[in-house]
CSV table of N, CA and C and ligand atoms in Angstrom, one decimal:
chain,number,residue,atom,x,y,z
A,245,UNK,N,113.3,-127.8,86.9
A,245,UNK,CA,113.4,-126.8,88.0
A,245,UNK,C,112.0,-126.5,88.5
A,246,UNK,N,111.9,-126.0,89.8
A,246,UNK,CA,110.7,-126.1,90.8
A,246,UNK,C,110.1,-124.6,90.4
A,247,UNK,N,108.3,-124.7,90.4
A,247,UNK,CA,108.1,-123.0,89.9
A,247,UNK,C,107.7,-122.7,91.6
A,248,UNK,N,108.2,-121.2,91.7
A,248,UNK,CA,108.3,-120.9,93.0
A,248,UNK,C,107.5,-119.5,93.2
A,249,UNK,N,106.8,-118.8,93.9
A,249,UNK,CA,106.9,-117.6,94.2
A,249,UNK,C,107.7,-117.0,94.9
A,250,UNK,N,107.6,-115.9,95.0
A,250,UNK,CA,108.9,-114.8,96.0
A,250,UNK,C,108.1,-113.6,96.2
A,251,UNK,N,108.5,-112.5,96.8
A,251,UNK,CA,107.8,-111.8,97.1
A,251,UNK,C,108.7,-110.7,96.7
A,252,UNK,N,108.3,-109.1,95.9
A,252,UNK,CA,109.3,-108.4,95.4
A,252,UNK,C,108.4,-107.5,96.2
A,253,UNK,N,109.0,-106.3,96.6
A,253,UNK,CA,108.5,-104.3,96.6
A,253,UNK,C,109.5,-103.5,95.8
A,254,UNK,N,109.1,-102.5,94.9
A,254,UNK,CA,109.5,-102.0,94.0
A,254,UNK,C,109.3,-100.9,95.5
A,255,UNK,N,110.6,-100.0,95.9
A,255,UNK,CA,110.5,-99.5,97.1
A,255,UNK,C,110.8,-98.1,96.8
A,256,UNK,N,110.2,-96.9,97.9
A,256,UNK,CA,109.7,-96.0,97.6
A,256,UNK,C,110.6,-94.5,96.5
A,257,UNK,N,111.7,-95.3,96.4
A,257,UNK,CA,112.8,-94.1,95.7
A,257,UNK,C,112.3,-94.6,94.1
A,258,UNK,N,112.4,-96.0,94.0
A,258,UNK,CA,112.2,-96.3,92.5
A,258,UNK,C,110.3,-95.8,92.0
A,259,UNK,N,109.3,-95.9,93.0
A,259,UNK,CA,108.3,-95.1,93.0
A,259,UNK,C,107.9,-94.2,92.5
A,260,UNK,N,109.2,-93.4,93.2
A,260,UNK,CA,109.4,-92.1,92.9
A,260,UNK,C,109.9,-91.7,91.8
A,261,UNK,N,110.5,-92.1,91.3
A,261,UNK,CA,111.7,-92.1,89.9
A,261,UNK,C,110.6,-92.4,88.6
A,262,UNK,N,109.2,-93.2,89.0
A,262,UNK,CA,108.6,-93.5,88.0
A,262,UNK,C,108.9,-94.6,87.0
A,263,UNK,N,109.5,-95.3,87.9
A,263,UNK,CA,110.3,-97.0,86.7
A,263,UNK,C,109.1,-98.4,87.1
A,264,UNK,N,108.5,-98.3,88.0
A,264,UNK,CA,108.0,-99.3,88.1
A,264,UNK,C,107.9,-100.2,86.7
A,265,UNK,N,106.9,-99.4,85.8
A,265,UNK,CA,106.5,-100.7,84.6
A,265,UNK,C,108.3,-100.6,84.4
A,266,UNK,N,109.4,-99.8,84.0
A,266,UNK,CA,110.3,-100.8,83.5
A,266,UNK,C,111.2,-102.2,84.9
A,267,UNK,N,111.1,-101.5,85.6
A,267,UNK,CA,111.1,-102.9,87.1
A,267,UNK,C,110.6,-104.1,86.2
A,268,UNK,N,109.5,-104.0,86.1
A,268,UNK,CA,107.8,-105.1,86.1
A,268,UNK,C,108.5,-105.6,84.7
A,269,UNK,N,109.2,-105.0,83.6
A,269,UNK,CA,109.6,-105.8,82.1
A,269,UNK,C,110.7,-106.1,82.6
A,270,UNK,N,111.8,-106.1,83.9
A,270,UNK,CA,112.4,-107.1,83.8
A,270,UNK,C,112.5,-108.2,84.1
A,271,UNK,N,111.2,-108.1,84.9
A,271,UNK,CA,110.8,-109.4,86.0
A,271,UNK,C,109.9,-110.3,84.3
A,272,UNK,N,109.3,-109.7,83.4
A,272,UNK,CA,108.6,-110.2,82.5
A,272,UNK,C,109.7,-110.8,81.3
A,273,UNK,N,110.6,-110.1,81.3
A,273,UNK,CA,111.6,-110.7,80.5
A,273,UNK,C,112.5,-111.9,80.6
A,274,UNK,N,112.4,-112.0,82.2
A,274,UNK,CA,113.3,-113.2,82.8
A,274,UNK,C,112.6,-114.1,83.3
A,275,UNK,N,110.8,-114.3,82.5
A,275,UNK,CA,110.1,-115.0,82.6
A,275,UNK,C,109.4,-115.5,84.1
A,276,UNK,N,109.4,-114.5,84.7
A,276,UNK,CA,108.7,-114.2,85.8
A,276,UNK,C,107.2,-113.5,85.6
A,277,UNK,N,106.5,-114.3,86.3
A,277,UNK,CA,105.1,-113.7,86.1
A,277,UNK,C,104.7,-112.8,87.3
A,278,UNK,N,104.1,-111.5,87.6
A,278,UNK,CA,103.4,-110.8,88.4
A,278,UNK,C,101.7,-111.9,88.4
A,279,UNK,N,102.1,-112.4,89.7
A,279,UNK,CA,100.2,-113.1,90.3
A,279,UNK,C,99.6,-112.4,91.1
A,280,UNK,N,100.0,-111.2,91.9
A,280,UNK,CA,99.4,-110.6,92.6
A,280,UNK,C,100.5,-109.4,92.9
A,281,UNK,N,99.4,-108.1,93.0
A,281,UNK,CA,99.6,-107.2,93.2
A,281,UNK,C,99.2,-105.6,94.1
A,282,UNK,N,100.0,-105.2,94.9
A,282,UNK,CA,99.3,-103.8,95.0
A,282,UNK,C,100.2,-102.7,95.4
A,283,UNK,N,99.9,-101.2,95.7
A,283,UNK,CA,100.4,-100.1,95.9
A,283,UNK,C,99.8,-99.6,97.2
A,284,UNK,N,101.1,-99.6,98.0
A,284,UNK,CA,100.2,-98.9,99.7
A,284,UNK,C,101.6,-98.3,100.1
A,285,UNK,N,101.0,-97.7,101.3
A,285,UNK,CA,101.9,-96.4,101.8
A,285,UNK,C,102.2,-97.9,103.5
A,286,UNK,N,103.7,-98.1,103.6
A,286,UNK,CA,103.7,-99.2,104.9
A,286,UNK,C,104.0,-97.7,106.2
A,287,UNK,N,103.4,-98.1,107.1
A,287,UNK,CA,103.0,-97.6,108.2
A,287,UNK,C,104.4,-98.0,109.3
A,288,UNK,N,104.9,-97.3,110.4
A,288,UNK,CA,106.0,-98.1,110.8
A,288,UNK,C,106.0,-99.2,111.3
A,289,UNK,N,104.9,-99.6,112.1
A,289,UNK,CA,104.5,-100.9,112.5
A,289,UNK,C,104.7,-101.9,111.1
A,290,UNK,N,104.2,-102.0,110.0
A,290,UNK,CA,104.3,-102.5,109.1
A,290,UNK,C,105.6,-103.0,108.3
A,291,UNK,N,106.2,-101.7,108.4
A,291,UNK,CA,107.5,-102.1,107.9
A,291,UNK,C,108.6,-102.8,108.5
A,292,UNK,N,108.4,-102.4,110.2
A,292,UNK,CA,108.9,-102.7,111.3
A,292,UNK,C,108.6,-104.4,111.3
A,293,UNK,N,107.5,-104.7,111.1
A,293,UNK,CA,107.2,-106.5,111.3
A,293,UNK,C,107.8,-107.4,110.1
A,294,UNK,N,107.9,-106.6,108.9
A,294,UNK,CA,108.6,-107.0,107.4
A,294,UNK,C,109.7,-107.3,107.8
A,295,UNK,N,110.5,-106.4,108.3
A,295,UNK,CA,111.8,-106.2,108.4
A,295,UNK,C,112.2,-106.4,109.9
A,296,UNK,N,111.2,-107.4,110.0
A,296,UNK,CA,111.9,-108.0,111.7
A,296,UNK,C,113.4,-108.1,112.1
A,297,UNK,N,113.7,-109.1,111.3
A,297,UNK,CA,115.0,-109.7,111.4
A,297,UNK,C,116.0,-108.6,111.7
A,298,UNK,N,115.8,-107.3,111.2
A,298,UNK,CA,116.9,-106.9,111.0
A,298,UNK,C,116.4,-105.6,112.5
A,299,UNK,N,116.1,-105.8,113.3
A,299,UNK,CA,115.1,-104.7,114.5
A,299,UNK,C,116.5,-104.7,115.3
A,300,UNK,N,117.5,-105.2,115.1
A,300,UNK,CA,118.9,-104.6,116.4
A,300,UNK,C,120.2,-104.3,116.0
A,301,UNK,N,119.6,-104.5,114.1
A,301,UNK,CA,121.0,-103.8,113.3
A,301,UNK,C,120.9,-102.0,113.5
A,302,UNK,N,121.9,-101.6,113.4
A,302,UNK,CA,121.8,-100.5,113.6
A,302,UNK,C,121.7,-99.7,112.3
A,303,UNK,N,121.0,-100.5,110.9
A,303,UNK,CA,120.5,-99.3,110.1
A,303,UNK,C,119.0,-99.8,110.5
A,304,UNK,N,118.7,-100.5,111.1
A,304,UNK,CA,117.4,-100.5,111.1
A,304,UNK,C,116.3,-99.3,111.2
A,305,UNK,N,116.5,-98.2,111.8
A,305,UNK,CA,116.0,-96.7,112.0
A,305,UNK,C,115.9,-96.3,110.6
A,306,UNK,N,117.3,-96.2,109.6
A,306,UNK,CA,116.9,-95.5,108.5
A,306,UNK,C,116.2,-96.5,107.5
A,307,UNK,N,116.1,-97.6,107.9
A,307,UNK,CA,115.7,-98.6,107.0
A,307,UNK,C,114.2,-98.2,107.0
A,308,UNK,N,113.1,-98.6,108.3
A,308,UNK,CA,111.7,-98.2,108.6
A,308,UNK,C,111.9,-96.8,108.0
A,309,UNK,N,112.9,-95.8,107.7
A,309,UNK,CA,111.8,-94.3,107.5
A,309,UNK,C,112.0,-94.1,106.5
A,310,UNK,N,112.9,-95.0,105.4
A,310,UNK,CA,113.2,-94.9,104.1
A,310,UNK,C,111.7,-96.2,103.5
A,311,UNK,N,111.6,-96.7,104.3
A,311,UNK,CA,110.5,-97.7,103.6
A,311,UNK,C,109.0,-97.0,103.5
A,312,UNK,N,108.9,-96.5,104.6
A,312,UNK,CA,108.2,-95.4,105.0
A,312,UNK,C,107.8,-94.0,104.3
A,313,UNK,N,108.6,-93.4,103.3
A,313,UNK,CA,108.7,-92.6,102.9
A,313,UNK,C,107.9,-92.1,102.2
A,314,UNK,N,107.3,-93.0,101.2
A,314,UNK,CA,106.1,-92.8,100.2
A,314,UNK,C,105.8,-94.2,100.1
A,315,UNK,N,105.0,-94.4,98.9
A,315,UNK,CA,104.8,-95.2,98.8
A,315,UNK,C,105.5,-96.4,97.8
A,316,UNK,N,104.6,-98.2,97.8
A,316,UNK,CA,105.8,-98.9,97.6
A,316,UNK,C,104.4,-99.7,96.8
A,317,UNK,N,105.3,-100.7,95.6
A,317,UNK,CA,104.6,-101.9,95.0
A,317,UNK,C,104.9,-102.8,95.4
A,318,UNK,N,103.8,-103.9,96.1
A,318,UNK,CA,104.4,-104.9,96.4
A,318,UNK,C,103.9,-106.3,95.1
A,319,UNK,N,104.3,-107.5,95.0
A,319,UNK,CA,104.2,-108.2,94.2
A,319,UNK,C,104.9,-109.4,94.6
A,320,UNK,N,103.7,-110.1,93.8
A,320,UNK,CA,104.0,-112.0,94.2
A,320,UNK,C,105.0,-112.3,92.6
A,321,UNK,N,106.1,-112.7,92.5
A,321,UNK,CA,106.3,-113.0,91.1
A,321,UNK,C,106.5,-114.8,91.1
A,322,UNK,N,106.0,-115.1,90.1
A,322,UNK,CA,105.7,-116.8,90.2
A,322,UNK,C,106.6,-117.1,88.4
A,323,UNK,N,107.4,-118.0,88.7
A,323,UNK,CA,108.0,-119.1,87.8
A,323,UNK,C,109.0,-119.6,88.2
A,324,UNK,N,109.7,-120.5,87.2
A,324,UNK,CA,110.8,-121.5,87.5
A,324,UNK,C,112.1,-121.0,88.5
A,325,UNK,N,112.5,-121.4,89.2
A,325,UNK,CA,113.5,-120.3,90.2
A,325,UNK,C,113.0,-119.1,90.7
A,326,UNK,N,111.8,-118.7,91.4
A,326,UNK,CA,111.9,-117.5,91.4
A,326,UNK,C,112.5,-116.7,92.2
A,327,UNK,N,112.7,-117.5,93.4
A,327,UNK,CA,113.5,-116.4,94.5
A,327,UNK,C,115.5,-116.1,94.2
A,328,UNK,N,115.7,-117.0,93.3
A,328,UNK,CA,117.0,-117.0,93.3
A,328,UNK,C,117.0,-116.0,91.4
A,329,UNK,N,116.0,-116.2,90.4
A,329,UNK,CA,116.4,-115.7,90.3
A,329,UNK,C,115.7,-114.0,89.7
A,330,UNK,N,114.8,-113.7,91.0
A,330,UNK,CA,114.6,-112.3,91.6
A,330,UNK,C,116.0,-111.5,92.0
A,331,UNK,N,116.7,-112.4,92.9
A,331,UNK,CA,117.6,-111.8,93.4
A,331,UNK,C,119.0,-111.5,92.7
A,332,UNK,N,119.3,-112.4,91.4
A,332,UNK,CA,119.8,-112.0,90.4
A,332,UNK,C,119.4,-110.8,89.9
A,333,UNK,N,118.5,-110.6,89.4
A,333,UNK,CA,117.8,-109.3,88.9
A,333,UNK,C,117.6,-108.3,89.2
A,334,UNK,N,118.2,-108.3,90.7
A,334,UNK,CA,118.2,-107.4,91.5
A,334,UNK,C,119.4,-106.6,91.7
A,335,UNK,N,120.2,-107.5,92.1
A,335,UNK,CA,122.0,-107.4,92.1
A,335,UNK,C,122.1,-107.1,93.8
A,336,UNK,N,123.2,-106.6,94.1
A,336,UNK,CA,123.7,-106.8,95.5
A,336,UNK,C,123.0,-105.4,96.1
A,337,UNK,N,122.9,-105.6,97.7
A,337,UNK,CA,121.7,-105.0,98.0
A,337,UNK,C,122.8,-103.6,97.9
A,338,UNK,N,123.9,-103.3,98.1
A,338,UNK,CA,124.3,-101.7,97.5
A,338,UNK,C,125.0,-101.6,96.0
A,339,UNK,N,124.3,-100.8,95.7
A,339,UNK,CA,123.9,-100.3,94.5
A,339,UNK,C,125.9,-100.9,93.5
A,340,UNK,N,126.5,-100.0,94.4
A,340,UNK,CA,128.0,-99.5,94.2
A,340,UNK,C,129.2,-101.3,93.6
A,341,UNK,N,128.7,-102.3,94.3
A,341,UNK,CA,128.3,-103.7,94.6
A,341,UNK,C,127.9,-104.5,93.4
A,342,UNK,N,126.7,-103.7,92.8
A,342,UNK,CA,125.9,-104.9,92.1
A,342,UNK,C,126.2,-104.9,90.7
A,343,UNK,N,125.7,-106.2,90.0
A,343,UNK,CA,126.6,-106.1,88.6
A,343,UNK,C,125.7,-105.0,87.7
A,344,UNK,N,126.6,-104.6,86.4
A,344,UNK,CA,126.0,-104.0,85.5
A,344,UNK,C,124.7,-104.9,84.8
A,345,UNK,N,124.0,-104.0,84.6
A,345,UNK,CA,122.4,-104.6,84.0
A,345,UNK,C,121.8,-105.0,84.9
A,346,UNK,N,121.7,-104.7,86.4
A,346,UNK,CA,120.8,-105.5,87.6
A,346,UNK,C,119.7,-104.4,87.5
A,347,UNK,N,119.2,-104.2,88.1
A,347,UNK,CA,118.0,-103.7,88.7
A,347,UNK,C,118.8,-102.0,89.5
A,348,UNK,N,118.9,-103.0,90.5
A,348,UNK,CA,119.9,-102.0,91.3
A,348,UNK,C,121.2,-101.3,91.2
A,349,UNK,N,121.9,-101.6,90.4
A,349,UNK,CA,122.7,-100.9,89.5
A,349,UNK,C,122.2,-99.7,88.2
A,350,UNK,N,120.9,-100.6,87.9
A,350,UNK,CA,120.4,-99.2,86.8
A,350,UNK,C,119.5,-97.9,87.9
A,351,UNK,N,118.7,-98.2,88.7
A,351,UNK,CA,118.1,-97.6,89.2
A,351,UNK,C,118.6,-97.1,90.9
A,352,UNK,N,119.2,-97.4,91.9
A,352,UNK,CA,119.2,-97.4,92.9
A,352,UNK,C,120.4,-96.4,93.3
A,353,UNK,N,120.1,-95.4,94.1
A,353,UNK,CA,121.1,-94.6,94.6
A,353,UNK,C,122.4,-94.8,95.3
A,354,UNK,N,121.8,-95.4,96.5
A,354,UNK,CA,122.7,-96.2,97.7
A,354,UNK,C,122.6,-97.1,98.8
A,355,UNK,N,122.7,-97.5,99.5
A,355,UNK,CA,122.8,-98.9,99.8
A,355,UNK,C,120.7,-98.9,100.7
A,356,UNK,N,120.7,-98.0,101.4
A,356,UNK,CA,119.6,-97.2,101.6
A,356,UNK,C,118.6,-97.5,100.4
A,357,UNK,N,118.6,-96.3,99.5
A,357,UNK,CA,117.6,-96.3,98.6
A,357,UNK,C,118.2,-97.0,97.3
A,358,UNK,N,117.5,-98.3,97.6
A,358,UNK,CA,117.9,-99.5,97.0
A,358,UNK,C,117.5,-100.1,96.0
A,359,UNK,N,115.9,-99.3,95.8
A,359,UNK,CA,115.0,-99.7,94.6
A,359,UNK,C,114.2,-100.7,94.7
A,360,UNK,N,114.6,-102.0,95.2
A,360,UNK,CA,113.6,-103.3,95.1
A,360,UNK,C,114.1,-103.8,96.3
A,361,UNK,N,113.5,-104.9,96.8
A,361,UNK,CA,113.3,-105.7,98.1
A,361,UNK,C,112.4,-107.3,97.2
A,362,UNK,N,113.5,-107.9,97.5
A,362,UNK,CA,113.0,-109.7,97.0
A,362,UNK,C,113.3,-111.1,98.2
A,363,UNK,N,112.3,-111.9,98.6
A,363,UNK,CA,112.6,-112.5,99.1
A,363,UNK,C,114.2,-113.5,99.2
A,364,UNK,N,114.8,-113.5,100.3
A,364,UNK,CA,116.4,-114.5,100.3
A,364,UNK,C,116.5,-115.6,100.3
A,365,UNK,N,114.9,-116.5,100.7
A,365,UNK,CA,115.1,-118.4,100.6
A,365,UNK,C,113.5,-118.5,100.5
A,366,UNK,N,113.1,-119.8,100.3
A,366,UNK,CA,112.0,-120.3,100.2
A,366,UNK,C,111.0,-120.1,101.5
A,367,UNK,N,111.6,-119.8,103.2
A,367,UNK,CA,110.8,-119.4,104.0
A,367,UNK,C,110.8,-118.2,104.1
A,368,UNK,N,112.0,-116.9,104.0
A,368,UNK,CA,111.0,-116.2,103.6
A,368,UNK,C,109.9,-115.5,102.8
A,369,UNK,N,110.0,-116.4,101.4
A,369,UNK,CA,109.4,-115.7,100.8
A,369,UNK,C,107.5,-116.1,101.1
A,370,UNK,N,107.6,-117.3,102.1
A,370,UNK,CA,106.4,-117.7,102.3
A,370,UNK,C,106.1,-116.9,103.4
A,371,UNK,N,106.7,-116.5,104.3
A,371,UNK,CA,106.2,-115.4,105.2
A,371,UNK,C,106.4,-114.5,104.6
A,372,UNK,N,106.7,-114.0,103.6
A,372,UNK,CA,106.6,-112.2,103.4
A,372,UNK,C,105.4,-112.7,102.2
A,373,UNK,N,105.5,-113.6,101.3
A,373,UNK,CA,104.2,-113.3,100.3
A,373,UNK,C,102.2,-113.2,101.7
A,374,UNK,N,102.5,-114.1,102.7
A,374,UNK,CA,101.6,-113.8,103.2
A,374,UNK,C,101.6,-113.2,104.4
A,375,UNK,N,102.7,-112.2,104.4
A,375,UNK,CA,102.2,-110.9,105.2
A,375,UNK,C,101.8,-109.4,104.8
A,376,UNK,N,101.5,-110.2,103.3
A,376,UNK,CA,100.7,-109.0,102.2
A,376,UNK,C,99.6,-109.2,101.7
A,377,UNK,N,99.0,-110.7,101.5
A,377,UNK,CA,98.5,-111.0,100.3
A,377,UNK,C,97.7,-112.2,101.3
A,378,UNK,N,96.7,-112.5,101.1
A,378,UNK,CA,95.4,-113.6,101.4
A,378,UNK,C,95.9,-114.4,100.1
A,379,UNK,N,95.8,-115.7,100.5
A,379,UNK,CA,95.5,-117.0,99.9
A,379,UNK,C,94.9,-116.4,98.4
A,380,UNK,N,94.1,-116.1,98.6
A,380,UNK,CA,92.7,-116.0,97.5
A,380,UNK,C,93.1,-114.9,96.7
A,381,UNK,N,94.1,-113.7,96.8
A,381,UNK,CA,94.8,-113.0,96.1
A,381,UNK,C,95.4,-112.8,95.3
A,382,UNK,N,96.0,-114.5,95.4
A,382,UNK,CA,97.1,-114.6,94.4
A,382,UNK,C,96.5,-115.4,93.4
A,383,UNK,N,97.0,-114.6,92.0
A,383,UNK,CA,96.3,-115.7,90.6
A,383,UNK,C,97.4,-116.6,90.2
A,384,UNK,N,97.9,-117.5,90.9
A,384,UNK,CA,98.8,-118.3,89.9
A,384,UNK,C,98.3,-118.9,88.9
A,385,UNK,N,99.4,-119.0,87.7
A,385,UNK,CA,99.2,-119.7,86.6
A,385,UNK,C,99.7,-121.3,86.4
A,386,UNK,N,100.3,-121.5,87.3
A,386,UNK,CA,100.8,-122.8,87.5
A,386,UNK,C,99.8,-123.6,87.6
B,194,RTP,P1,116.1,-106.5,100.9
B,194,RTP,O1,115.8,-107.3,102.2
B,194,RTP,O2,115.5,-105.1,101.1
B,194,RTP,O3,115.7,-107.2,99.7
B,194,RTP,O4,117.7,-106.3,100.8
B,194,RTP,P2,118.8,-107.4,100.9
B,194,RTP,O5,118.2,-108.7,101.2
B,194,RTP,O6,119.7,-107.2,99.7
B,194,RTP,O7,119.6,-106.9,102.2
B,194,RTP,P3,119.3,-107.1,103.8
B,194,RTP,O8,120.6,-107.6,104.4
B,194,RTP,O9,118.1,-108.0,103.9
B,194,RTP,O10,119.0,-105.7,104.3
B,194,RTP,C1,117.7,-105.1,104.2
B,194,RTP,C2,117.9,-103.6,103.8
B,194,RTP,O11,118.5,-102.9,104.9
B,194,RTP,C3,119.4,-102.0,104.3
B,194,RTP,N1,120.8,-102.3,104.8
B,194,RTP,N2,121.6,-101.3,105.2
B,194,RTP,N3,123.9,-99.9,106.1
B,194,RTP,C4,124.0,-101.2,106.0
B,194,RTP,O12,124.9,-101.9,106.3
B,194,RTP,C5,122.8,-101.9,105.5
B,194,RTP,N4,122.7,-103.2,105.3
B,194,RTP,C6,121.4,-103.4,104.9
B,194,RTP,C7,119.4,-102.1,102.8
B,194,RTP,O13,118.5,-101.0,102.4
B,194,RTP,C8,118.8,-103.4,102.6
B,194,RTP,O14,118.1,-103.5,101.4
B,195,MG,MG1,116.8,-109.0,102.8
């Protein structure tokens, strides 16, 4: 199997709740490595360009002011599968939805404050890892 990056944000409710490092042990238990890292407050423009795709859905509004809200981790996670299986580890993007033991099922309120954000295929995760992170950023171990 191919080792992949993805791109995760541990997003501003789980921030808040103070779970990050347990987030970060499950991504470390399912043999996912953290290569780059940081903590910033996204600006609306910011969040607004991340979350292009979705600029004519109509949660789009609460989407930008819930991303927006405080602040967020963002992270490169690098090994074997990573974007498929980030998004396992995450579970379905509403909470109510996702399996027992996900991410989002232990931590997330509602479909809204959702806890984590992980790349969905191999092009996005190459545009979203570098609409965070410079080349030179990232420590892979591969
Ligand atoms: P994410 O991009 O944050 O990892 O979430 P996802 O792939 O599981 O879901 P996506 O379809 O990309 O939607 C992005 C975020 O928008 C909010 N959303 N609300 N009310 C709704 O029907 C609805 N659908 C999506 C969620 O917060 C989701 O994480
Ligand atoms: Mg998505």
């Amino acid at each position: 199997m191919a080792v992949e990056r993805t791109l995760s944000i541990v997003k501003p409710d789980a921030v808040g709740k103070n779970v990050i490092g347990e987030i970060y042990s499950r991504f470390e238990s399912a043999g996912l490595q953290v290569v780059a890292a940081k903590m910033l407050r996204l600006s609306e423009e910011l969040a607004g360009g991340f979350y292009a795709e979705h600029r004519e859905r109509p949660f789009f509004p609460a989407l930008i002011g819930f991303m927006t809200s405080g602040p967020v981790m963002v992270q490169v996670l690098e090994g074997e599968n990573a974007i498929a299986k980030n998004r396992e580890l995450m579970g379905a993007t509403n909470p109510k939805d996702a399996e027992p033991g996900t991410i989002r099922a232990d931590f997330a309120e509602s479909i809204d404050a959702n806890a984590v954000h992980g790349s969905d295929s191999a092009a996005s995760a190459e545009r979203e890892i570098a609409y965070f992170f410079a080349a030179s950023d990232v420590c892979g171990r591969s």
